[in-house]
mmCIF file of C-alpha atoms (C1' of nucleotides) and ligand atoms in Angstrom:
data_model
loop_
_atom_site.group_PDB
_atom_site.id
_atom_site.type_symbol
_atom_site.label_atom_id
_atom_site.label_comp_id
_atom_site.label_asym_id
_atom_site.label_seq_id
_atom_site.Cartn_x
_atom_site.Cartn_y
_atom_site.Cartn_z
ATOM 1 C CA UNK A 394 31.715 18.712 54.374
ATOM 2 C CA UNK A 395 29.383 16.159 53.313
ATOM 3 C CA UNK A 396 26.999 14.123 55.806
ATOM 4 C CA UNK A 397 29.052 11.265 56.216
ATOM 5 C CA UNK A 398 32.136 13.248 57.566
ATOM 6 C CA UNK A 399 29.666 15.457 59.654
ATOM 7 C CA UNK A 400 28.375 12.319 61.237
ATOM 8 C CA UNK A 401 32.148 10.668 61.924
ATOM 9 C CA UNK A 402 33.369 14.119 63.468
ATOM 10 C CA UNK A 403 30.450 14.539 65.477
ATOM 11 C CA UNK A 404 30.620 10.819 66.962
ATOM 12 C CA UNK A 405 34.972 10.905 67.245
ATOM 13 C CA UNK A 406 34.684 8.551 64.772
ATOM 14 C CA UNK A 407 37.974 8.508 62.178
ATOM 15 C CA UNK A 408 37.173 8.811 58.357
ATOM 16 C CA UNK A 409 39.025 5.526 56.961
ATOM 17 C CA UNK A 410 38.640 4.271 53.306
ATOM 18 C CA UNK A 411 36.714 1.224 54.660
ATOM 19 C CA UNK A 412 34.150 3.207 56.553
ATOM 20 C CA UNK A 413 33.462 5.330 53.528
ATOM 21 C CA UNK A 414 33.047 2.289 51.443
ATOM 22 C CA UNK A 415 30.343 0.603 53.148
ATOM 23 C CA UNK A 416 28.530 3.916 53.620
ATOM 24 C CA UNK A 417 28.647 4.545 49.970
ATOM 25 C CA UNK A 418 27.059 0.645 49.096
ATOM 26 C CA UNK A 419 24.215 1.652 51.447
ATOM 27 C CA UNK A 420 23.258 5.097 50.386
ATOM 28 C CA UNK A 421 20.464 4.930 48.321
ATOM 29 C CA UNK A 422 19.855 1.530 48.789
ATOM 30 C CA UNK A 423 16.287 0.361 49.587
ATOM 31 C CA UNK A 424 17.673 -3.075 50.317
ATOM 32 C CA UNK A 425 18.142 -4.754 53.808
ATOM 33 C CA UNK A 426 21.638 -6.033 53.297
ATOM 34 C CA UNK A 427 23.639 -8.674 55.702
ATOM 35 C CA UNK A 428 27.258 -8.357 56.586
ATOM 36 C CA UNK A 429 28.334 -10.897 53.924
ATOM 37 C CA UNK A 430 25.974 -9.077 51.464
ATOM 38 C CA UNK A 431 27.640 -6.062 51.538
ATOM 39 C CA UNK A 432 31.064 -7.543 51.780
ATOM 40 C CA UNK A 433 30.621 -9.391 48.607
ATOM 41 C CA UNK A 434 29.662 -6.398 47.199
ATOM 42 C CA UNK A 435 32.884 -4.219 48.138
ATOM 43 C CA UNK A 436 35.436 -7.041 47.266
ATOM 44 C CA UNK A 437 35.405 -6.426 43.577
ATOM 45 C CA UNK A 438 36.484 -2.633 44.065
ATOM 46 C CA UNK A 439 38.193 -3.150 47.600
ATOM 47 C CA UNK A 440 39.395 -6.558 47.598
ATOM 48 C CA UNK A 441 41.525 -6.529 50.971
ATOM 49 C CA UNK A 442 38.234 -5.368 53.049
ATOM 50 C CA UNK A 443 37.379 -7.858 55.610
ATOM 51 C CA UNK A 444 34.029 -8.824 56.345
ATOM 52 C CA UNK A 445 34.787 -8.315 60.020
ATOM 53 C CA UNK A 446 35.798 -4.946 59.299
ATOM 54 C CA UNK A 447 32.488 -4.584 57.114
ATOM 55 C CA UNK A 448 30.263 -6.092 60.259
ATOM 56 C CA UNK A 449 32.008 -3.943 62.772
ATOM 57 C CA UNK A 450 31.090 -0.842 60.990
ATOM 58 C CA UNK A 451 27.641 -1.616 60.248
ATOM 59 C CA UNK A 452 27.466 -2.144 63.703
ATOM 60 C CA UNK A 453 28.859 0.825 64.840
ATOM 61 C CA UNK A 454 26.803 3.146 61.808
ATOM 62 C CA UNK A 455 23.917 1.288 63.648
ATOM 63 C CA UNK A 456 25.032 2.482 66.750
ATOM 64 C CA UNK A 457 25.264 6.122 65.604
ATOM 65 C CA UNK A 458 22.275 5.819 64.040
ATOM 66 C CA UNK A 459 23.225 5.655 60.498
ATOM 67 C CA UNK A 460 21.148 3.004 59.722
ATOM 68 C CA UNK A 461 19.050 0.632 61.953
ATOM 69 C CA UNK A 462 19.077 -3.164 62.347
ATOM 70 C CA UNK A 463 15.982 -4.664 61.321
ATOM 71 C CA UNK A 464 13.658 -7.674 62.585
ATOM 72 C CA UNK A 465 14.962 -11.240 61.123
ATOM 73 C CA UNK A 466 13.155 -14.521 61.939
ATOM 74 C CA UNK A 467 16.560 -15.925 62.494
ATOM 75 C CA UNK A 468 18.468 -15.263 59.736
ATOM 76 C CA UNK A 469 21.810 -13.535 59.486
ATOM 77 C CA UNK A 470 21.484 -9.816 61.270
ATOM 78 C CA UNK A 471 19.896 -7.221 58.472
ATOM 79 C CA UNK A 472 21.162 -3.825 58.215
ATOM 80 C CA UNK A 473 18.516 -0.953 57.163
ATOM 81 C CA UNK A 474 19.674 2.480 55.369
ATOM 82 C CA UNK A 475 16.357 3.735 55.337
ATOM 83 C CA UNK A 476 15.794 6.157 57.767
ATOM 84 C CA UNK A 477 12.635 7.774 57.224
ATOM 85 C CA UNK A 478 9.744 6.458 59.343
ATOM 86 C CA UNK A 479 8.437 3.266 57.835
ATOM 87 C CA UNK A 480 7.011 -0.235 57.717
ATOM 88 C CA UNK A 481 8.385 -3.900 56.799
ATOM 89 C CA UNK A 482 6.347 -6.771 54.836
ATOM 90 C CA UNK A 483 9.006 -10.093 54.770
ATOM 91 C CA UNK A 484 9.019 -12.521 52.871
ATOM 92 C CA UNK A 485 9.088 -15.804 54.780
ATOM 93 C CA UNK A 486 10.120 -17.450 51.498
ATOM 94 C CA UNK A 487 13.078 -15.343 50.238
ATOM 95 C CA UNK A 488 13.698 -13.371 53.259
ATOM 96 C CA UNK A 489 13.413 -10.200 51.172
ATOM 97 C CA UNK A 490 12.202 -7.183 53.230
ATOM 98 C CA UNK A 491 10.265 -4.596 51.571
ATOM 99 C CA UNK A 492 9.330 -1.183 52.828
ATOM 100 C CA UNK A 493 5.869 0.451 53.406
ATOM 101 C CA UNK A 494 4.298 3.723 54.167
ATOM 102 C CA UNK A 495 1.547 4.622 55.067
ATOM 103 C CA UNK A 496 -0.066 7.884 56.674
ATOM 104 C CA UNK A 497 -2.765 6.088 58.687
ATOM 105 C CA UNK A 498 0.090 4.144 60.284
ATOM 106 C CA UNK A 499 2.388 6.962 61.364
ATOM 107 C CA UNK A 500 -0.756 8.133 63.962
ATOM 108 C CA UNK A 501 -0.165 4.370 65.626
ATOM 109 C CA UNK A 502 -0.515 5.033 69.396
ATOM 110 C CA UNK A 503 0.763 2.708 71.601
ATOM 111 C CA UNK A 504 -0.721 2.445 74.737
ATOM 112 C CA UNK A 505 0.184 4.016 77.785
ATOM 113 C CA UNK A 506 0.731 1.065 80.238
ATOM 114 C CA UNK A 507 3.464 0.161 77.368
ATOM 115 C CA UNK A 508 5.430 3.735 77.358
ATOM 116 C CA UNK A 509 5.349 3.609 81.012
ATOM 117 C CA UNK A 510 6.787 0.591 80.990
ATOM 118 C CA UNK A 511 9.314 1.157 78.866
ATOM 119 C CA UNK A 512 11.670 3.204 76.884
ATOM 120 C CA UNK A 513 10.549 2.922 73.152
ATOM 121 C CA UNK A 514 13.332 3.812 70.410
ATOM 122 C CA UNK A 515 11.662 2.243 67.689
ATOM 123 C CA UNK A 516 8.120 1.162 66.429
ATOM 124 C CA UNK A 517 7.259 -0.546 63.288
ATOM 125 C CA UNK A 518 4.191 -2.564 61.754
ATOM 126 C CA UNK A 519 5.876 -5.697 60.852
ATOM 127 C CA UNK A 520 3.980 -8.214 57.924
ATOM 128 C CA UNK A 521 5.175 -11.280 57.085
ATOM 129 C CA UNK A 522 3.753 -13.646 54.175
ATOM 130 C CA UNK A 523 4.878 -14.076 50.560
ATOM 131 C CA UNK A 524 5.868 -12.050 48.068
ATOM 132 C CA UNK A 525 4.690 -11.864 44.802
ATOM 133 C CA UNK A 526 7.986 -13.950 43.411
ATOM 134 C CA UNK A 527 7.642 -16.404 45.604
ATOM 135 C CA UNK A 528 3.652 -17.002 45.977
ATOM 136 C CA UNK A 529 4.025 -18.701 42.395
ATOM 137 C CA UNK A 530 6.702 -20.892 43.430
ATOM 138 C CA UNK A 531 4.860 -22.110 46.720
ATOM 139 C CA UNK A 532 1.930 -22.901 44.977
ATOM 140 C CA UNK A 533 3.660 -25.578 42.836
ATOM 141 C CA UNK A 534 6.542 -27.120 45.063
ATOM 142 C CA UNK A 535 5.962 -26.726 48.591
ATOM 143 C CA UNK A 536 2.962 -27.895 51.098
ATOM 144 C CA UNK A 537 0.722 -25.192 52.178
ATOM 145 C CA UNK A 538 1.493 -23.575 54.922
ATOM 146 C CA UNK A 539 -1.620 -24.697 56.888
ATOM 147 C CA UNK B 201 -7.743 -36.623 72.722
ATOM 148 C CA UNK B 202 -6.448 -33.263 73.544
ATOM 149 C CA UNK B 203 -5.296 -30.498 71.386
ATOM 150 C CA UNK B 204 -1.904 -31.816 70.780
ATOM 151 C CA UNK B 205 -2.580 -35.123 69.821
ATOM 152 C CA UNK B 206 -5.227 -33.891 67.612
ATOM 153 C CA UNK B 207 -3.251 -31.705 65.745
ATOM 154 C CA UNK B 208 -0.587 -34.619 65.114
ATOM 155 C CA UNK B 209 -3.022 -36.496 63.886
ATOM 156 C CA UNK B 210 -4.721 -34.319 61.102
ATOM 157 C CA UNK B 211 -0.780 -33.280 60.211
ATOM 158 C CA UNK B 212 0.058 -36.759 60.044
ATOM 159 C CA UNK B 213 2.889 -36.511 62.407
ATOM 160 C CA UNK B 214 3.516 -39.066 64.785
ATOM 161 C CA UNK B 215 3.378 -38.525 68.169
ATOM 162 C CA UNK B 216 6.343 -39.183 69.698
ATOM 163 C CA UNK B 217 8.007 -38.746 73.141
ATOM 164 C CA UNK B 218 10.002 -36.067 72.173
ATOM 165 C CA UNK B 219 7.487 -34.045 70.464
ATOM 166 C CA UNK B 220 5.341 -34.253 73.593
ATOM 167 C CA UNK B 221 8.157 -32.836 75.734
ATOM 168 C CA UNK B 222 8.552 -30.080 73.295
ATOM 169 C CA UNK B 223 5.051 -29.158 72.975
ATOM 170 C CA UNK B 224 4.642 -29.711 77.179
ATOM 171 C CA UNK B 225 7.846 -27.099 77.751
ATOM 172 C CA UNK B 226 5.989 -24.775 75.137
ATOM 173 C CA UNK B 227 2.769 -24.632 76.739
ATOM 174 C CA UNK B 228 1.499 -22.313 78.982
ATOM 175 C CA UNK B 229 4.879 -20.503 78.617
ATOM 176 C CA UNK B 230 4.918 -16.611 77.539
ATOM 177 C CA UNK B 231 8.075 -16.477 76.592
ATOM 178 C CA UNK B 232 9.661 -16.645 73.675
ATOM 179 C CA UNK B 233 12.460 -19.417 73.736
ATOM 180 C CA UNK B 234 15.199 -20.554 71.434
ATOM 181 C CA UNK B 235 15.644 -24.210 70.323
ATOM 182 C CA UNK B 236 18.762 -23.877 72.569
ATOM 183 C CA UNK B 237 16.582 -22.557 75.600
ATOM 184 C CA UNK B 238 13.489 -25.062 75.200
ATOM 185 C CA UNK B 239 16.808 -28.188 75.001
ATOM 186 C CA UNK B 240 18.210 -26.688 77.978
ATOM 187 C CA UNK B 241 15.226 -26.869 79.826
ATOM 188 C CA UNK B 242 14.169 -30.562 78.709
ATOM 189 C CA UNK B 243 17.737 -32.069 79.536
ATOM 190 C CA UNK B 244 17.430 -32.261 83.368
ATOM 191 C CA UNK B 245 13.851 -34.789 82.713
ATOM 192 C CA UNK B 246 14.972 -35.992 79.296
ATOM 193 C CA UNK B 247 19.053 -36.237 79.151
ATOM 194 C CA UNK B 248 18.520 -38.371 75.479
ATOM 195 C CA UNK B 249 16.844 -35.330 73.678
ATOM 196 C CA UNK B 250 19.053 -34.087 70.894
ATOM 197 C CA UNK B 251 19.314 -30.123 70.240
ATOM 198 C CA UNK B 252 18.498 -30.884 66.688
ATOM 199 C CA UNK B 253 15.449 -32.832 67.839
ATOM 200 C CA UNK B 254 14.620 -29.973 69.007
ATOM 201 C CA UNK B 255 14.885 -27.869 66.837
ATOM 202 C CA UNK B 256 13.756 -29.454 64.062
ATOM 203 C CA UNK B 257 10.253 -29.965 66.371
ATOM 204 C CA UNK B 258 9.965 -26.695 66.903
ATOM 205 C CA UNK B 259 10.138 -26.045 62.671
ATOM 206 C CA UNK B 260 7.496 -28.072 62.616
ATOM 207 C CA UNK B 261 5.167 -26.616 65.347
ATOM 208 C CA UNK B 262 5.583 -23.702 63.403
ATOM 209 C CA UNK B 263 5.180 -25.021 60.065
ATOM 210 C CA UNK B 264 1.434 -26.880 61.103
ATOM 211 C CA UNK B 265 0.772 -23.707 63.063
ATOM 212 C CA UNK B 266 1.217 -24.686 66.414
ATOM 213 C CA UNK B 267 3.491 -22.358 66.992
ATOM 214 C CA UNK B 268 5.116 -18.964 65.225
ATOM 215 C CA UNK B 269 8.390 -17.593 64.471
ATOM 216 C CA UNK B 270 9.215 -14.307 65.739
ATOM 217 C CA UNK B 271 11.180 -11.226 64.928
ATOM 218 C CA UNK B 272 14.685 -10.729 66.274
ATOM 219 C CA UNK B 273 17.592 -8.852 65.792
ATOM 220 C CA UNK B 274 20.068 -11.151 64.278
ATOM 221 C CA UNK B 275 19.992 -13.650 67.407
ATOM 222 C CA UNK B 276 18.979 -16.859 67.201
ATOM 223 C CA UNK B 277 15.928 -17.670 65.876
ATOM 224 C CA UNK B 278 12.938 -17.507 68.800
ATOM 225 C CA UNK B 279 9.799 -19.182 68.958
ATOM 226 C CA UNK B 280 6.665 -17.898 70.120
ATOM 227 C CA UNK B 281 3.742 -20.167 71.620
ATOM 228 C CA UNK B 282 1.632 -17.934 71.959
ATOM 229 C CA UNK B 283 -1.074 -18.000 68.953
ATOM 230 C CA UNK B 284 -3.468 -14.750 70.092
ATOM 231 C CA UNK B 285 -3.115 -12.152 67.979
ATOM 232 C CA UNK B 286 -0.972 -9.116 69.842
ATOM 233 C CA UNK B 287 2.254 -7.254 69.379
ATOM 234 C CA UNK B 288 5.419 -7.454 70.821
ATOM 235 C CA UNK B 289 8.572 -5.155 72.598
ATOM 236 C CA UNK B 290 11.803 -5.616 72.144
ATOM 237 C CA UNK B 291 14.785 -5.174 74.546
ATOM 238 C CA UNK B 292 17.887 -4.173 72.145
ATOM 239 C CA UNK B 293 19.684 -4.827 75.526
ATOM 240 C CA UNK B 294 18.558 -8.516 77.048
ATOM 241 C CA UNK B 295 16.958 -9.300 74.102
ATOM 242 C CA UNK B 296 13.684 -10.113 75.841
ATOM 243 C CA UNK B 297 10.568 -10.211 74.054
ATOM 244 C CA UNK B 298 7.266 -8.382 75.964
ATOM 245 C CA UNK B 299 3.853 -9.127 74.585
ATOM 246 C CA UNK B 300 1.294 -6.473 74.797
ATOM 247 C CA UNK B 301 -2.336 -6.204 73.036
ATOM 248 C CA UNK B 302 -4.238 -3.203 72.446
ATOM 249 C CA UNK B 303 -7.500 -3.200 70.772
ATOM 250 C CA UNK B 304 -7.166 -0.386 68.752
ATOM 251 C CA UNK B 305 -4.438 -1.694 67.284
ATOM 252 C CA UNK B 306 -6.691 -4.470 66.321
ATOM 253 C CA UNK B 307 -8.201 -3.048 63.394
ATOM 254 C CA UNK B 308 -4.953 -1.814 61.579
ATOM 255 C CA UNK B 309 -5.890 -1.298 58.019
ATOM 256 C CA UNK B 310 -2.845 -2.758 55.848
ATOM 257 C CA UNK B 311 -3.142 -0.656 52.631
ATOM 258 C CA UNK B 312 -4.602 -2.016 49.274
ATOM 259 C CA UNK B 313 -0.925 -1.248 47.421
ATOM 260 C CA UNK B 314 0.069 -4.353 50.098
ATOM 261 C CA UNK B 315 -2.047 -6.599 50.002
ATOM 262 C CA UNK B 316 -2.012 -6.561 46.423
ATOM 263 C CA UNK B 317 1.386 -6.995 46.342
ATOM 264 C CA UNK B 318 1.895 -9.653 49.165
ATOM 265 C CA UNK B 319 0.055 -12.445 50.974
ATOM 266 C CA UNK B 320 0.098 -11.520 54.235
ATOM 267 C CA UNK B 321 0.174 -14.472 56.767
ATOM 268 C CA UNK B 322 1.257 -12.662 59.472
ATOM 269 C CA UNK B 323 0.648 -8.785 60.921
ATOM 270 C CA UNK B 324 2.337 -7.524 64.414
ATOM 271 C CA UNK B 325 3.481 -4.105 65.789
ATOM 272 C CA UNK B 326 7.143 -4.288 66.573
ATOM 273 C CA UNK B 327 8.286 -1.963 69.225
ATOM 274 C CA UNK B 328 12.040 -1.947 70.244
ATOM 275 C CA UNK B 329 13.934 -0.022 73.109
ATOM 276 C CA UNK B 330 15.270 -1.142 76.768
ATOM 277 C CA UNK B 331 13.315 -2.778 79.356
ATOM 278 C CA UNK B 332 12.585 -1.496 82.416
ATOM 279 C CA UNK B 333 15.299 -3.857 83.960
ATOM 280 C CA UNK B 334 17.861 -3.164 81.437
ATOM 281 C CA UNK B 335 16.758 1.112 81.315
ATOM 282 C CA UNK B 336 18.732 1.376 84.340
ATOM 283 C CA UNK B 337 21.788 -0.593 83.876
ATOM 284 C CA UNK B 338 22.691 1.239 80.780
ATOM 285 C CA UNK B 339 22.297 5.009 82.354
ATOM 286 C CA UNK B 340 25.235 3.645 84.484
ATOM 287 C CA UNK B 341 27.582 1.679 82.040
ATOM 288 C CA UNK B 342 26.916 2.518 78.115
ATOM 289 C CA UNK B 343 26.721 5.539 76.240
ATOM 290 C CA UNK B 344 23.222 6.961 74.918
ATOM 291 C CA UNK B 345 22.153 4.994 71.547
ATOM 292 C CA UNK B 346 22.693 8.651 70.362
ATOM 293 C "C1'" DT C 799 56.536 15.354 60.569
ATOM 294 C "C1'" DA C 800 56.222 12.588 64.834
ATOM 295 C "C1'" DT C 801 53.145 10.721 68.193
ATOM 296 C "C1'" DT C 802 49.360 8.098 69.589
ATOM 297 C "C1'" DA C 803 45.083 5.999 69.969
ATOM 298 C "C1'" DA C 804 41.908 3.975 66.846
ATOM 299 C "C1'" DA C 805 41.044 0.894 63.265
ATOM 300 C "C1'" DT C 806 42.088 -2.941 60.210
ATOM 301 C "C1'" DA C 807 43.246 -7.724 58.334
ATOM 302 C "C1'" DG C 808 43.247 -12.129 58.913
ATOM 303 C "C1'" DG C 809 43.469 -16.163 61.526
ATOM 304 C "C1'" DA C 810 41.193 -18.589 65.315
ATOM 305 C "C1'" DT C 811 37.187 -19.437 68.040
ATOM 306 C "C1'" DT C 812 32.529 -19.841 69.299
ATOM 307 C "C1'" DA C 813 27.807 -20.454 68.414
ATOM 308 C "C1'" DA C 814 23.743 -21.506 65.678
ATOM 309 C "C1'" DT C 815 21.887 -24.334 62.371
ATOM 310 C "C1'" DA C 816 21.639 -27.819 58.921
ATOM 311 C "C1'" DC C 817 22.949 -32.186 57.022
ATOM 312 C "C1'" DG C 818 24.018 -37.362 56.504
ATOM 313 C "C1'" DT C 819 23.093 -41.727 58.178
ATOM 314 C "C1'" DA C 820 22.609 -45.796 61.096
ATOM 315 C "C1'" DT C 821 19.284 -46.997 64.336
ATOM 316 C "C1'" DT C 822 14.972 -46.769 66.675
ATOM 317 C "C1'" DT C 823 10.115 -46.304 66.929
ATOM 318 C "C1'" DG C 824 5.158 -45.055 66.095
ATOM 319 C "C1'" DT C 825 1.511 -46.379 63.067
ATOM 320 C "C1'" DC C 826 -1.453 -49.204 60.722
ATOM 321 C "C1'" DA C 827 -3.133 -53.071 58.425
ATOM 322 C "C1'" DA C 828 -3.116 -57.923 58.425
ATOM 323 C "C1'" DT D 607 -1.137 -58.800 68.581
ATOM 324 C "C1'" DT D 608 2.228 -58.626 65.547
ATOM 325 C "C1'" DG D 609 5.153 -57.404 61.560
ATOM 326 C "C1'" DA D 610 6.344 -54.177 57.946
ATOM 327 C "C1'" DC D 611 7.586 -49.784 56.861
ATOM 328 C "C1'" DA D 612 8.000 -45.003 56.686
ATOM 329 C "C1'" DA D 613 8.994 -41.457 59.853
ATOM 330 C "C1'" DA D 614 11.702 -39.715 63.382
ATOM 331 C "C1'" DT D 615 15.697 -39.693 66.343
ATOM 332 C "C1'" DA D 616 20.633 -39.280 68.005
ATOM 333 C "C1'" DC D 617 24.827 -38.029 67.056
ATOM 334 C "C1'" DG D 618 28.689 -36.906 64.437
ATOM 335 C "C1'" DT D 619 30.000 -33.756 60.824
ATOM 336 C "C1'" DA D 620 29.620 -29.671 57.950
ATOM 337 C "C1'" DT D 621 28.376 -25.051 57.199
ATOM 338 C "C1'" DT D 622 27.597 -20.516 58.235
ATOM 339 C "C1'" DA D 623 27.382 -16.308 61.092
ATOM 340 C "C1'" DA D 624 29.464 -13.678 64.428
ATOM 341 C "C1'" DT D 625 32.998 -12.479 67.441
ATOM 342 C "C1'" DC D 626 37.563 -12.413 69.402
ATOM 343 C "C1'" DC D 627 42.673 -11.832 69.378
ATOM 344 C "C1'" DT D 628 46.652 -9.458 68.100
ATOM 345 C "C1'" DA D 629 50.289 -7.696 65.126
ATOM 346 C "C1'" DT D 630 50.292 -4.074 61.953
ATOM 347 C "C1'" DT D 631 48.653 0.014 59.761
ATOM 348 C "C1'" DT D 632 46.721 4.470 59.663
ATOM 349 C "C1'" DA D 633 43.988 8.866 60.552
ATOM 350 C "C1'" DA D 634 44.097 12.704 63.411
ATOM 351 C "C1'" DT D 635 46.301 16.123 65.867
ATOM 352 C "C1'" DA D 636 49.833 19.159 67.480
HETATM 353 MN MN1 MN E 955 13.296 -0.758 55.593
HETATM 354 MN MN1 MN E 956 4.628 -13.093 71.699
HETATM 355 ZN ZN1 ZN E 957 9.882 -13.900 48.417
HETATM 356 ZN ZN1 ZN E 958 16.061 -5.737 78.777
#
DNA sequence: TATTAAATAGGATTAATACGTATTTGTCAA
DNA sequence: TTGACAAATACGTATTAATCCTATTTAATA
């Protein structure tokens, strides 16, 4: 029984076609996919999968902890497959989100007046800027951004 | 000619009645608002304001640096006012946004692989859990996150 | 194999944001 | 002080994201 039936079973959660779909287009990604993102991506080899269907189960996967929604700045909701402990750098430009690790990070402590106040579930160095793609581009069409 | 007005001027932005308004409900505020919750809040003292006036004002304050974007979880996009550097705590529940600083986390090294990679414009700690509001409520009515 | 609750598809709705445009208005130079 | 003009606004419309509703299908279980 692989991990994906292990975790349905465990949460009462049926095994349907759909289900197994979308959690086969996000193993081994390193992407931070939308919805729509990974909707377009099923309809060529499951054509009658609805994007509600596709949102409702990343939601739920989220809620399972499958996979974790990640920090937008106001952009459609982003879905992240990457479990391990890590950090984000996003690109203000292209809304790409890349990940980061590194070991001096993990020891972040947060303070205690925060834990006391209150219940932490996830922690994450967050960058923001532009990525190498899109630093070129900026520098010839757009204003600075200051 | 105070800060505002100033910084109008060397964007070349004119200073209109609107923009004041925005910039007045922004002030002094730690919150983090949406453009719906700043319009909200102007419309008893300035009925004529449009949401997209809004909106697009607070684009702006963030594009001349007046104000900042900040993370969410796929709700609308939220504004932050407040320009000292510190970190912020999410509620997954209310969707409230806590600020916190800690001087140790002040000096968090960003490794050399990143900022090679990246210009970095922007560097936070995100933490994300429940509230100590919202802690209690969901004992009572949800199930565990997992 | 029959039962049943859970899940899905797809249409409708709501909400957030952006766009198009006629009109208004702040700015600046005459 | 005024007039010209580009910038900004209001508001209607369009687009997009997310959710809701419900008839139908389906996975799980006995
Ligand atoms: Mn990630
Ligand atoms: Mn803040
Ligand atoms: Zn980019
Ligand atoms: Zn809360």
């Amino acid at each position: 029984m692989d991990r994906f039936t292990r975790l349905c079973k465990a949460k009462g959660l049926k095994i349907t076609p759909q289900r197994m779909a979308v959690y086969e287009a996000l193993k081994n990604s390193k992407e931070h996919p939308s919805a729509d993102r990974i909707h377009k991506q099923l309809m060529p080899t499951f054509p009658s999968i609805s994007l509600d269907t596709v949102n409702r189960t990343l939601i739920t996967f989220a809620r399972i902890g499958i996979i974790n929604v990640v920090e937008g700045q106001g952009d459609p909701r982003r879905f992240d497959p990457n479990r391990e402990d890590h950090h984000h750098f996003y690109c203000l430009s292209c809304t790409k989100i890349f990940d980061f690790h590194d070991p001096d990070l993990e020891q972040i402590r947060i303070p205690d007046q925060v834990t006391r106040m209150f219940t932490i579930t996830g922690k994450r160095l967050c960058l923001s800027g532009y990525c190498n793609e899109c630093r070129h581009q900026k520098a010839e069409t757009a204003a600075p951004a200051n």
